[in-house]
Amino acid sequence: ILGVCYLAALGWTATIGRWRYYMVASLVMLLGLGLAALQILPTLELAGLSTRSEYGFADFVSYSFPRKQLVQLLFPGIFGGLSGYGVPSYFGLWNLTELAGYVGLLPLMLAGVGFAVTRRKAISIFWLCAGLLAFLLALGDQTPLAHLVYRLPVVGKFRVPARHFIEMAFAVSVLAGIGAQAIIRQMVTRALLLRTIAVAAGVMLAGLFYIVSKHAAEYAFVGGVVRFNGLPWANATVAIPLIIFLATALTLLYWHRNPAHFPRQILLMLVLALDMASFGWFYSWQEYAPSKNILRPPAFAVDYQISLRETNQRVIPVRGVLGKMSELPPNLSRLWEIPSASIYGPLSLSRMTYLLSMRPDASLDPSWQNSDNQSLNLAAVRYVFLPRPAPLKDAQGILWDAENMDSWLGSGCDHPRGDSIKFNFPTSLQATTIGIVSRLACSPPVPDGEEVVRVVLTDSAGAVQTKSMFAGRDTAEWSYDCPTVTPQMKHRRAPIYSSFDAKMFDDSCTGHYYLATLKLDGITDVSRIELKWVGRSGAMTIEKVSLIDEVAKSSTPINSLMKDNSRWRFVEETAEAQIYENPQAMPRAWLVPEVIALKPDEILKTIKTSRLPDGRAYDPWRTALTEESSPVMAEQPDASASARVTRLDSTEMEVHTASSSPAFLVMSDADYPGWQATVDEAPAQIFRANYALRGVRVPAGRHVVRFRFRPKSFYFGAGITAFSLALLLGFLAFPLLRRKTAKS
């Protein structure tokens, strides 16, 4: 877009005539687009299927440069983040990498000189307007321009307005080059240079006044800095830009006196390097730049690489790109040839993102842990990688898992009934006491002292002991202190673990979690815990559980993944990660006897809840969900039906199937335009199955199903690129042939 505007501005006064200039420029641009069609057309196709196609205005203006941080363009480290300056961590609007717009003080002054000397020339006017427009666009929704640009095709699907600083920096660079050239040609008077320096000094002083004002201190306080001192002698991020400005001004005056003098030119370049390095050299790349070690997977990951190569299943990192190397973050796992269901990028497929409940940073929504959620199963996720937990320690020194389980017992509050919660441990844990954080819900009528939960503990030898939790002693109604609930309470308020702000019928109040500590019969090696609901009414949520050894003065927090050994099975713990196996993960390909057609939102809900719209249980081994009718319903399904992947790469897949009845082949791979299927070399229709995956009807018997990726967008783009390349070569060869003909 910037290039089109540049051509339009300069072509108006072109010496060859504006319309001839525009025609030639248009042909050159079309030729360039044609050469890039090989990339452009597949990218447009992918963009239309990605989460970016659904971006709203809030996404478009995310990471806008805040007006309150304008002074950062002159004092780049004023809001922290430059560790070499000895200043605190960054406390401005997140994040500094996206919001950094420092172009240097010397380039800004040279740009001012350049425009002042050539202000009547079209090129200078254009680059000044381009720089100012880019600056306004970087402010995002803080100017009316954002609403206008958002409505433009293609452009409205981008985000991070602060990246318009790239165009601003380019405009400043061009004007700075014009200014430097003007000084070399001695077109700049000393008076003009002094006026430019004076204006720049005024702007720097205005920035300094803001920094030492109460407004800057208040902004810093909101960012977590209690004592902010903006005085130059107390803050290096203020002093260094002022010193650089002084050095820049003196160097410009010195160079202006004899711009052709080589030592003075060297001095100018050194000041420029110092100016740019005052921010860039001290920024976070020093600490967070990738190490060459990322080219090799962690040693323990090789075992998973081999295992998954045999089963054709996948891993998934719960924290996405925020995870450490041992969590096998997306994109790196691909580099290490470890198949992953996760991906991080601006064009992630929206269907796969919603299926896996994946956030923009590729981290997973907590719903992945729900036992009824089939998403990871359908994506053939065999191993889940989590960060090694950092437990919370309460005032009594007891360790708890940082995340609440929110596991329900009972049947109150219109929540599905829960009868018990079971925890299984791969190795027994020694304890003398069990700690439980919980809350009752919809339970004001529960009498004081009524048993609501029975705790059954099994030791390593199989011996069982039972403890009870009572209303009023060990747990209580969470809304006990809400004004509309307190008069109805029939039990006491149990010891409070923590409180939180809540609302009850639009009235603000305080809710509570309660702590129960149940003594065991001596030291017990606990291998299994079951919490059984025995209350007559109401419901309860179990939030945290910890096994406490008072003899060893230690405690072991229990996390939600230990709840059901059939759902998540602990594998191992590395220095930075915990790995759990998913025994219910589907293979890469499988056969089902039944296909049900539903709407997309119904399919997604069914997958997340394991419940069909008609109330039946959803079993992915038996049923596939499609958005168009595909009548497959075997009257006598073959229980021994099988699908075996015999070949698999990025563009081809071969599956051998065997079934005595018609079946539907489901793949755990994403459905995407360009995939073609054959059954015994006969073309077959591909259905979108299970919201985002691929499926094909397969007749009874033994068959070979092949999938080949032949995207039309790629081949069409390749054809345009080849044609454009031929035209370009023809244009280049024509003058040579003409000259050769003329000579002959």
XYZ file of C-alpha atoms in Angstrom:
744
model
C 0.000 0.000 0.000
C 2.851 2.355 0.852
C 4.431 1.537 -2.516
C 1.206 2.327 -4.394
C 0.905 5.660 -2.593
C 4.554 6.427 -3.380
C 4.021 5.764 -7.083
C 0.834 7.837 -7.114
C 2.548 10.809 -5.450
C 5.694 10.847 -7.586
C 3.969 9.939 -10.834
C 1.910 13.116 -10.827
C 4.975 15.164 -11.792
C 6.867 12.456 -13.724
C 8.924 13.770 -16.655
C 7.686 11.005 -18.987
C 4.091 12.018 -18.375
C 1.912 11.005 -15.485
C -0.367 8.568 -17.356
C 2.506 6.808 -19.065
C 4.260 6.611 -15.701
C 1.152 5.165 -14.032
C 0.677 2.627 -16.821
C 4.263 1.374 -16.615
C 4.159 1.321 -12.807
C 0.869 -0.617 -12.842
C 2.294 -3.199 -15.235
C 5.392 -3.614 -13.065
C 3.253 -4.044 -9.941
C 1.010 -6.575 -11.677
C 4.100 -8.450 -12.792
C 5.372 -8.452 -9.209
C 2.047 -9.768 -7.921
C 2.119 -12.430 -10.608
C 5.609 -13.543 -9.582
C 4.416 -13.813 -5.973
C 1.129 -15.596 -6.836
C 2.699 -18.911 -5.843
C 2.708 -17.601 -2.259
C -0.195 -15.143 -2.313
C -3.029 -17.439 -3.441
C -2.404 -20.276 -0.916
C -1.958 -17.665 1.817
C -5.286 -16.015 0.979
C -6.971 -19.416 1.060
C -5.453 -20.208 4.452
C -6.295 -16.751 5.816
C -9.957 -17.277 4.941
C -10.029 -20.441 7.074
C -7.981 -19.067 9.955
C -8.946 -17.306 13.158
C -7.797 -14.072 11.528
C -10.836 -14.113 9.225
C -13.020 -13.700 12.323
C -11.091 -10.837 13.902
C -13.238 -8.079 15.346
C -12.340 -4.461 15.989
C -10.967 -5.289 19.451
C -8.505 -7.740 17.862
C -7.600 -5.204 15.179
C -6.601 -2.520 17.704
C -4.843 -4.851 20.146
C -1.308 -3.649 20.941
C -2.018 -0.029 20.051
C 0.646 2.418 21.188
C -0.746 4.293 24.229
C -0.640 8.088 24.165
C 0.539 8.120 27.772
C 3.766 6.500 26.591
C 4.598 9.003 23.824
C 7.652 10.091 25.783
C 8.997 6.573 25.172
C 9.796 7.627 21.580
C 12.480 9.954 22.998
C 13.358 8.149 26.245
C 13.012 4.492 25.167
C 13.789 2.935 28.540
C 11.692 5.220 30.714
C 9.084 2.510 31.394
C 11.670 -0.099 32.347
C 12.647 -3.282 30.570
C 16.323 -2.424 29.905
C 18.212 -4.580 32.373
C 21.583 -3.021 31.565
C 20.338 0.312 32.917
C 19.606 -1.120 36.343
C 15.925 -0.191 36.035
C 12.881 -2.279 37.018
C 11.052 -4.659 34.738
C 8.875 -3.111 32.070
C 5.789 -1.536 33.655
C 4.144 0.093 30.650
C 1.363 -1.344 28.542
C 2.262 -4.907 27.508
C 4.440 -5.606 25.611
C 7.542 -3.570 24.932
C 8.618 -5.622 21.908
C 5.475 -4.628 20.017
C 5.379 -1.054 21.326
C 9.027 -0.124 20.793
C 9.106 2.772 18.316
C 12.488 4.365 19.010
C 14.063 5.562 15.743
C 16.960 7.496 17.266
C 17.483 11.175 18.088
C 20.052 11.830 15.338
C 17.780 10.461 12.555
C 14.906 12.613 13.835
C 17.020 15.784 13.736
C 18.411 14.962 10.291
C 14.857 14.255 9.094
C 13.802 17.689 10.349
C 16.678 19.289 8.467
C 15.867 17.298 5.332
C 12.232 18.366 5.243
C 13.035 21.996 6.035
C 15.422 22.208 3.066
C 13.241 20.327 0.544
C 9.769 21.062 1.903
C 8.446 22.067 -1.524
C 9.489 18.813 -3.177
C 6.886 16.092 -3.642
C 9.147 13.370 -2.263
C 9.674 15.190 1.044
C 5.988 16.015 1.420
C 5.113 12.395 0.696
C 7.486 10.930 3.293
C 6.440 13.472 5.917
C 2.784 12.558 5.361
C 3.633 8.843 5.327
C 5.502 9.125 8.630
C 2.739 11.128 10.313
C 0.038 8.776 9.027
C 1.989 5.736 10.244
C 2.339 7.377 13.660
C -1.412 8.035 13.871
C -2.175 4.464 12.794
C 0.157 3.163 15.518
C -2.133 4.801 18.092
C -4.926 2.410 17.090
C -8.375 3.207 18.461
C -7.114 6.410 20.070
C -7.768 8.150 16.729
C -10.786 7.933 14.354
C -8.493 6.514 11.652
C -8.663 3.038 13.204
C -12.382 2.655 12.457
C -11.799 3.697 8.845
C -8.815 1.390 8.257
C -10.597 -1.527 9.943
C -13.207 -1.461 7.171
C -10.615 -1.778 4.403
C -10.341 -5.233 2.799
C -7.326 -7.331 3.847
C -5.845 -4.494 5.948
C -8.675 -4.824 8.473
C -7.574 -8.382 9.265
C -4.200 -7.316 10.626
C -3.624 -6.414 14.248
C -0.906 -4.736 16.374
C -1.242 -1.126 15.155
C 2.063 -0.324 16.880
C 3.826 -2.140 14.031
C 3.082 0.900 11.872
C 6.193 2.278 13.551
C 8.023 0.273 10.873
C 6.667 2.589 8.159
C 7.323 5.592 10.388
C 10.932 4.512 10.877
C 11.289 4.059 7.111
C 9.898 7.548 6.461
C 12.227 9.065 9.070
C 15.174 7.227 7.497
C 14.400 8.586 4.022
C 14.019 12.146 5.303
C 17.184 11.749 7.380
C 19.021 10.655 4.229
C 17.712 13.734 2.415
C 18.904 15.876 5.326
C 22.371 14.296 5.360
C 22.671 14.769 1.597
C 21.628 18.418 1.950
C 24.351 19.014 4.555
C 26.973 17.306 2.367
C 25.938 19.538 -0.551
C 26.153 22.552 1.788
C 22.486 23.426 1.277
C 21.905 23.801 5.037
C 22.763 27.056 6.764
C 24.089 27.144 10.290
C 21.007 29.123 11.350
C 18.681 26.377 10.063
C 20.681 23.726 11.875
C 20.580 25.735 15.111
C 16.805 26.201 14.774
C 16.384 22.453 14.269
C 18.475 21.707 17.366
C 16.506 24.296 19.358
C 13.172 22.731 18.379
C 14.517 19.277 19.256
C 15.748 20.599 22.611
C 12.288 21.993 23.319
C 10.695 18.631 22.582
C 13.218 16.858 24.838
C 12.530 19.341 27.654
C 8.776 18.814 27.258
C 9.357 15.078 27.607
C 11.533 15.670 30.668
C 8.841 17.823 32.301
C 6.319 15.016 31.828
C 8.720 12.452 33.289
C 9.256 14.454 36.492
C 5.547 15.298 36.798
C 3.031 13.531 39.015
C 1.336 12.077 35.910
C 4.355 9.893 35.163
C 4.578 8.817 38.813
C 0.880 7.880 38.811
C 1.295 5.885 35.597
C 4.285 4.081 37.101
C 2.322 3.331 40.279
C -0.461 1.725 38.236
C 2.242 -0.383 36.576
C 3.495 -1.605 39.953
C 6.367 0.826 40.604
C 5.782 2.370 44.028
C 8.622 4.899 43.916
C 9.334 6.381 40.511
C 12.077 9.003 40.275
C 12.363 10.725 36.894
C 15.235 13.063 37.778
C 18.223 12.562 35.426
C 20.772 12.085 38.235
C 18.612 9.333 39.746
C 17.407 7.566 36.602
C 19.766 6.347 33.869
C 16.914 5.989 31.359
C 16.474 9.771 31.550
C 20.116 10.794 31.787
C 21.436 8.722 28.877
C 19.004 10.079 26.214
C 19.823 13.622 27.393
C 23.554 12.924 27.070
C 23.012 11.385 23.631
C 20.983 14.412 22.564
C 23.767 16.755 23.663
C 26.397 14.638 21.879
C 24.209 14.507 18.754
C 23.703 18.276 18.664
C 27.426 19.015 19.096
C 28.402 16.387 16.508
C 25.947 17.787 13.955
C 27.360 21.287 14.406
C 30.923 19.957 14.164
C 30.190 17.864 11.043
C 28.244 20.713 9.405
C 31.364 22.884 9.346
C 33.194 20.418 7.069
C 30.884 17.549 5.993
C 33.439 16.097 3.550
C 36.024 15.600 6.313
C 36.378 11.825 6.787
C 37.126 11.827 10.564
C 34.012 13.949 11.127
C 31.953 11.487 9.095
C 33.301 8.641 11.235
C 32.389 10.574 14.387
C 28.855 11.099 13.075
C 28.461 7.366 12.406
C 29.772 6.519 15.878
C 27.230 8.851 17.480
C 24.475 7.268 15.366
C 25.553 3.787 16.465
C 25.640 4.920 20.107
C 22.207 6.500 19.723
C 20.576 3.334 18.360
C 22.462 1.031 20.733
C 21.256 2.995 23.773
C 18.002 1.073 23.387
C 18.642 -1.879 21.097
C 21.801 -3.158 22.764
C 20.214 -3.328 26.204
C 16.879 -4.805 25.185
C 15.679 -8.307 26.049
C 17.376 -10.105 23.149
C 20.406 -10.228 25.428
C 18.484 -12.455 27.852
C 15.817 -14.142 25.762
C 17.465 -14.729 22.395
C 17.135 -18.407 21.401
C 20.151 -20.547 22.101
C 21.637 -22.811 19.449
C 20.614 -25.659 21.757
C 17.012 -25.353 20.534
C 18.106 -27.080 17.333
C 18.306 -30.317 19.320
C 15.378 -31.749 21.303
C 15.791 -32.393 25.038
C 17.334 -35.813 25.652
C 14.174 -37.273 27.219
C 12.075 -36.205 24.190
C 13.765 -38.743 21.912
C 11.790 -41.554 23.573
C 8.522 -39.780 22.749
C 9.716 -39.153 19.212
C 10.251 -42.888 18.703
C 7.033 -43.908 20.462
C 4.843 -41.496 18.491
C 6.468 -42.480 15.217
C 5.193 -46.004 15.833
C 1.635 -45.013 16.823
C 1.268 -41.901 14.597
C -0.200 -40.032 17.566
C 0.674 -36.607 18.940
C 1.737 -34.511 21.916
C 0.321 -31.184 23.052
C 1.915 -28.538 25.335
C -0.680 -26.980 27.649
C 1.125 -23.622 27.846
C 1.730 -23.324 24.102
C 4.557 -20.961 23.189
C 4.805 -19.824 26.804
C 6.176 -23.226 27.772
C 9.832 -24.037 28.264
C 11.849 -26.320 26.005
C 11.091 -29.415 28.063
C 7.364 -28.771 27.515
C 7.885 -29.252 23.746
C 6.368 -25.918 22.643
C 4.691 -25.728 19.214
C 6.801 -25.096 16.111
C 9.919 -26.239 17.991
C 8.358 -29.685 18.287
C 8.011 -29.696 14.497
C 11.681 -28.790 14.174
C 12.441 -31.783 16.392
C 10.140 -34.035 14.303
C 7.829 -34.710 17.238
C 4.201 -34.703 16.002
C 2.143 -32.124 17.881
C -1.519 -31.119 17.776
C -0.503 -27.583 18.712
C 0.605 -24.801 16.410
C 1.425 -21.145 16.914
C 1.040 -18.664 14.107
C -1.083 -15.807 12.799
C -3.015 -18.125 10.462
C -4.010 -21.029 12.714
C -7.047 -22.898 11.397
C -10.102 -21.617 13.251
C -11.833 -25.021 13.305
C -8.858 -26.754 14.945
C -8.435 -23.841 17.343
C -12.045 -24.126 18.537
C -11.925 -27.914 18.663
C -8.881 -27.877 20.947
C -9.967 -24.725 22.873
C -6.642 -23.152 21.949
C -5.819 -19.527 22.753
C -3.839 -17.183 20.437
C -0.582 -18.132 22.189
C -1.414 -21.827 21.575
C -2.095 -22.449 25.275
C -5.133 -24.564 26.153
C -8.284 -23.484 27.925
C -8.676 -25.388 31.254
C -11.657 -27.275 29.796
C -9.218 -29.758 28.221
C -9.046 -31.497 31.614
C -12.779 -32.269 31.732
C -13.355 -36.001 31.612
C -16.253 -35.542 29.155
C -14.227 -33.458 26.697
C -13.294 -35.600 23.674
C -11.257 -32.917 21.861
C -7.770 -34.196 22.646
C -8.908 -37.777 22.081
C -10.123 -36.959 18.557
C -6.860 -35.136 17.783
C -4.931 -38.311 18.709
C -3.127 -36.544 21.560
C -1.290 -39.279 23.439
C 0.857 -37.145 25.750
C 0.115 -33.852 27.484
C 3.031 -31.678 28.615
C 2.479 -29.322 31.543
C 4.806 -27.014 33.460
C 6.160 -28.439 36.663
C 3.807 -26.884 39.218
C 4.912 -24.218 41.656
C 2.700 -24.992 44.672
C 1.171 -22.406 46.980
C 2.166 -22.369 50.647
C -0.382 -21.180 53.194
C 0.259 -19.573 56.583
C 0.544 -23.018 58.214
C 3.195 -24.125 55.710
C 0.880 -26.536 53.850
C 1.491 -26.825 50.104
C -1.478 -26.668 47.709
C -1.811 -26.855 43.951
C -2.051 -23.352 42.468
C -5.099 -24.205 40.333
C -8.537 -24.900 41.787
C -10.080 -28.203 40.697
C -13.705 -27.016 40.687
C -14.850 -30.662 40.880
C -18.543 -31.031 41.739
C -20.256 -33.455 44.099
C -24.003 -33.650 44.716
C -26.700 -32.344 42.396
C -27.610 -28.806 43.457
C -27.450 -25.573 41.423
C -28.686 -27.345 38.255
C -25.249 -28.921 37.897
C -24.887 -32.523 36.630
C -24.839 -34.909 39.568
C -21.481 -36.047 40.876
C -21.358 -39.032 43.227
C -17.635 -39.380 43.834
C -14.171 -38.118 42.975
C -11.267 -40.553 42.875
C -7.542 -39.880 43.036
C -4.994 -42.549 42.120
C -1.268 -42.158 42.737
C 1.444 -44.006 40.770
C 3.472 -44.250 43.991
C 2.018 -44.107 47.499
C 2.294 -40.848 49.455
C 2.985 -40.771 53.183
C 0.565 -38.710 55.280
C -0.824 -38.245 58.776
C -3.515 -35.726 57.774
C -5.509 -34.904 54.677
C -6.331 -31.274 53.913
C -9.330 -30.397 51.734
C -10.410 -26.970 50.472
C -14.068 -26.937 49.452
C -17.331 -25.023 49.458
C -20.989 -25.979 49.583
C -23.327 -24.568 46.941
C -27.118 -24.168 47.013
C -26.936 -25.639 50.521
C -28.206 -23.097 53.111
C -30.833 -25.614 54.421
C -28.198 -28.297 55.180
C -28.264 -28.778 58.994
C -25.211 -28.096 61.111
C -23.182 -31.240 61.719
C -24.703 -33.225 58.850
C -22.258 -35.511 57.052
C -21.907 -34.381 53.433
C -18.793 -36.192 52.180
C -17.168 -39.469 53.157
C -13.413 -39.659 52.543
C -12.136 -43.178 51.829
C -8.351 -43.636 51.869
C -6.618 -46.820 50.707
C -3.001 -47.532 51.633
C -0.357 -49.432 49.683
C -1.330 -52.711 51.407
C -5.007 -52.328 50.494
C -6.161 -51.342 53.992
C -8.987 -48.793 54.069
C -9.864 -46.050 56.533
C -12.811 -43.673 56.329
C -13.173 -40.066 57.476
C -16.148 -37.720 57.282
C -16.675 -34.076 56.370
C -19.497 -32.290 58.202
C -21.373 -29.126 57.315
C -20.394 -26.330 59.687
C -17.205 -28.020 60.891
C -15.335 -28.813 57.660
C -17.196 -26.921 54.956
C -20.041 -24.435 54.501
C -22.156 -22.558 51.977
C -19.870 -20.357 49.855
C -22.332 -17.414 49.995
C -22.675 -17.624 53.796
C -22.094 -13.876 54.244
C -24.244 -12.670 51.345
C -27.138 -10.625 52.828
C -29.843 -12.543 50.967
C -28.443 -15.930 52.068
C -27.363 -15.399 55.693
C -30.939 -15.494 57.135
C -31.499 -18.906 55.525
C -28.366 -20.588 56.914
C -28.892 -23.757 59.005
C -25.220 -24.543 59.651
C -22.215 -22.692 61.018
C -19.487 -21.056 58.969
C -16.496 -23.412 58.759
C -12.851 -22.226 59.001
C -12.159 -20.012 55.983
C -9.281 -20.865 53.642
C -9.701 -17.815 51.376
C -12.344 -15.322 50.261
C -13.318 -13.748 46.962
C -15.580 -10.998 45.623
C -18.909 -12.313 44.372
C -22.441 -11.335 43.404
C -25.725 -12.796 44.585
C -28.828 -11.546 42.764
C -26.905 -8.480 41.527
C -25.808 -7.645 45.090
C -22.080 -7.594 45.779
C -20.870 -9.755 48.651
C -17.961 -11.919 49.781
C -17.718 -15.627 49.016
C -15.537 -18.151 50.846
C -13.577 -21.369 50.395
C -13.280 -23.490 53.548
C -10.466 -25.596 54.966
C -10.870 -29.057 56.497
C -7.972 -30.995 58.051
C -8.844 -34.612 58.817
C -6.482 -36.628 61.027
C -5.619 -40.118 59.786
C -5.037 -43.204 61.921
C -1.284 -42.814 62.240
C 1.192 -42.570 59.373
C -0.407 -43.910 56.202
C 1.047 -44.685 52.771
C -1.870 -43.394 50.715
C -2.245 -44.872 47.226
C -5.877 -43.962 46.558
C -8.450 -41.420 47.767
C -12.176 -41.391 47.065
C -14.501 -38.557 48.078
C -18.118 -39.808 48.190
C -21.119 -37.492 48.328
C -23.507 -38.602 51.103
C -25.425 -35.363 51.591
C -29.201 -35.382 51.285
C -29.383 -32.103 49.334
C -27.228 -29.376 47.860
C -23.848 -29.675 46.192
C -20.168 -29.163 46.887
C -17.058 -28.264 44.925
C -13.689 -29.733 45.819
C -11.037 -27.122 45.054
C -7.775 -28.368 46.570
C -6.456 -31.493 48.287
C -3.145 -31.966 50.065
C -1.627 -34.916 51.937
C 0.174 -33.666 55.047
C 2.924 -35.529 56.897
C 3.216 -33.841 60.294
C 6.097 -36.105 61.333
C 8.285 -35.187 58.357
C 6.829 -31.647 58.357
C 6.013 -31.885 54.661
C 2.960 -31.884 52.417
C 2.145 -33.054 48.902
C -0.405 -31.090 46.851
C -2.782 -33.158 44.708
C -3.700 -31.808 41.271
C -6.784 -32.415 39.163
C -4.999 -34.722 36.709
C -4.681 -37.319 39.456
C -8.469 -37.552 39.681
C -9.046 -40.402 37.257
C -6.274 -42.758 36.256
C -8.268 -43.938 33.236
C -8.277 -40.375 31.829
C -4.806 -39.028 32.615
C -1.946 -41.278 33.636
C 1.179 -39.724 35.127
C 4.277 -40.722 33.134
C 7.243 -38.752 34.433
C 8.504 -35.430 35.709
C 11.484 -33.591 34.247
C 13.286 -30.574 35.655
C 10.689 -28.212 34.152
C 7.730 -30.311 33.006
C 5.227 -32.981 33.949
C 4.084 -35.484 31.328
C 0.726 -37.258 31.417
C -0.466 -39.994 29.088
C -3.964 -39.981 27.617
C -5.055 -43.655 27.456
C -8.235 -42.654 25.595
C -6.415 -41.004 22.675
C -7.785 -42.129 19.322
C -5.416 -43.536 16.692
C -4.561 -41.561 13.561
C -7.339 -43.402 11.679
C -10.300 -45.514 12.814
C -13.600 -46.944 11.541
C -17.065 -46.207 12.951
C -20.386 -47.852 12.014
C -22.595 -44.771 12.533
C -22.634 -41.243 11.080
C -24.898 -38.481 12.411
C -25.445 -35.155 10.623
C -25.590 -32.104 12.918
C -24.994 -28.370 12.792
C -21.410 -27.199 13.506
C -22.237 -25.745 16.937
C -24.087 -28.942 17.886
C -21.088 -31.025 16.843
C -18.702 -28.931 18.921
C -20.968 -29.087 21.969
C -21.325 -32.851 21.577
C -17.546 -33.275 21.472
C -17.033 -31.094 24.550
C -19.757 -32.811 26.621
C -19.813 -36.385 25.247
C -23.573 -35.997 24.939
C -25.567 -35.969 21.676
C -28.431 -33.475 21.241
C -30.956 -36.294 21.789
C -29.383 -37.097 25.171
C -27.487 -40.225 24.137
C -23.850 -40.653 25.098
C -21.351 -39.821 22.373
C -18.688 -42.460 21.752
C -16.121 -41.486 19.070
C -15.342 -45.185 18.518
C -18.917 -45.741 17.381
C -20.152 -42.435 15.938
C -18.807 -39.801 13.557
C -20.388 -36.347 13.368
C -20.692 -34.618 9.990
C -22.360 -31.460 8.700
C -23.864 -33.134 5.654
C -25.723 -36.384 5.348
C -23.524 -39.442 4.902
C -25.798 -42.435 5.510
C -23.659 -45.072 7.166
C -25.461 -47.150 9.761
C -24.388 -50.756 9.803
C -27.144 -53.041 11.074
C -24.553 -55.483 12.338
C -21.342 -53.511 12.970
C -18.080 -55.386 12.752
C -16.563 -55.237 16.232
C -13.194 -56.269 14.795
C -13.124 -53.582 12.059
C -9.678 -52.052 11.707
C -7.850 -49.179 10.033
C -4.074 -49.231 9.772
C -1.897 -46.350 8.569
C 0.782 -47.759 6.279
C 2.178 -44.537 4.853
C 2.227 -41.021 6.240
C 3.935 -37.791 5.224
C 2.939 -34.157 4.854
C 1.169 -34.591 1.486
C 0.144 -38.260 1.316
C -1.438 -40.842 3.575
C -2.355 -44.470 2.986
C -4.740 -46.443 5.194
C -5.643 -50.133 4.933
C -9.146 -50.904 6.216
C -10.942 -54.156 6.963
C -14.611 -54.487 7.942
C -17.360 -57.022 7.262
C -19.917 -54.187 7.084
C -19.962 -50.686 5.546
C -18.133 -48.186 7.734
C -16.938 -44.603 7.908
C -13.197 -43.921 8.082
C -12.289 -41.029 10.395
C -8.887 -39.335 10.402
C -7.489 -37.276 13.262
C -6.072 -34.846 10.665
C -7.521 -31.447 9.779
C -9.903 -31.096 6.869
C -8.498 -28.586 4.386
C -9.155 -27.674 0.722
C -6.897 -29.618 -1.612
C -7.103 -33.047 -0.004
C -8.296 -35.755 -2.377
C -9.265 -39.310 -1.455
C -9.484 -42.591 -3.322
C -10.785 -45.980 -2.224
C -8.986 -48.682 -4.208
C -7.956 -45.903 -6.654
C -11.598 -44.862 -7.213
C -12.306 -41.194 -6.287
C -14.136 -40.815 -2.972
C -15.836 -37.847 -1.330
C -14.168 -36.358 1.738
C -16.545 -35.292 4.500
C -15.754 -32.859 7.290
C -15.992 -35.111 10.334
C -16.057 -34.283 14.035
C -16.095 -30.524 13.393
C -12.597 -30.167 11.917
C -11.325 -33.563 10.745
C -11.589 -35.702 7.588
C -13.809 -38.692 6.919
C -14.555 -41.066 4.017
C -17.228 -43.746 3.441
C -15.749 -47.221 3.057
C -17.655 -50.281 1.735
C -17.530 -53.652 3.442
C -14.394 -55.698 2.845
C -10.691 -54.895 2.641
C -9.704 -51.617 1.005
C -6.817 -49.234 0.484
C -7.725 -45.595 1.121
C -5.280 -42.968 -0.105
C -5.258 -39.270 0.699
C -3.248 -36.881 -1.475
C -2.812 -33.145 -0.946
C -3.246 -31.375 -4.295
C -4.292 -27.783 -3.501
C -5.712 -25.907 -6.499
C -4.586 -22.579 -5.037
C -0.959 -23.727 -5.150
C -1.044 -25.034 -8.715
C -3.026 -22.061 -9.991
C -0.577 -19.723 -8.253
C 2.373 -21.675 -9.663
C 0.938 -21.280 -13.167
C 0.579 -17.513 -12.759
C 4.099 -17.268 -11.333
C 5.553 -19.270 -14.233
C 3.715 -17.104 -16.769
C 4.884 -13.910 -15.021
C 8.451 -15.183 -14.935
C 8.302 -15.911 -18.664
C 7.034 -12.364 -19.293
C 9.824 -10.910 -17.172
C 12.476 -12.895 -19.027
C 10.883 -11.798 -22.295
C 11.017 -8.134 -21.272
C 14.676 -8.527 -20.299
C 15.591 -10.395 -23.470
C 13.712 -8.131 -25.905
C 16.190 -5.181 -25.807
C 19.111 -7.585 -26.283
C 17.469 -9.245 -29.286
C 16.543 -5.863 -30.735
C 20.116 -4.604 -30.340
C 21.503 -7.772 -31.913
C 19.087 -7.439 -34.846
C 20.045 -3.804 -35.340
C 23.755 -4.679 -35.468
C 23.185 -7.432 -37.997
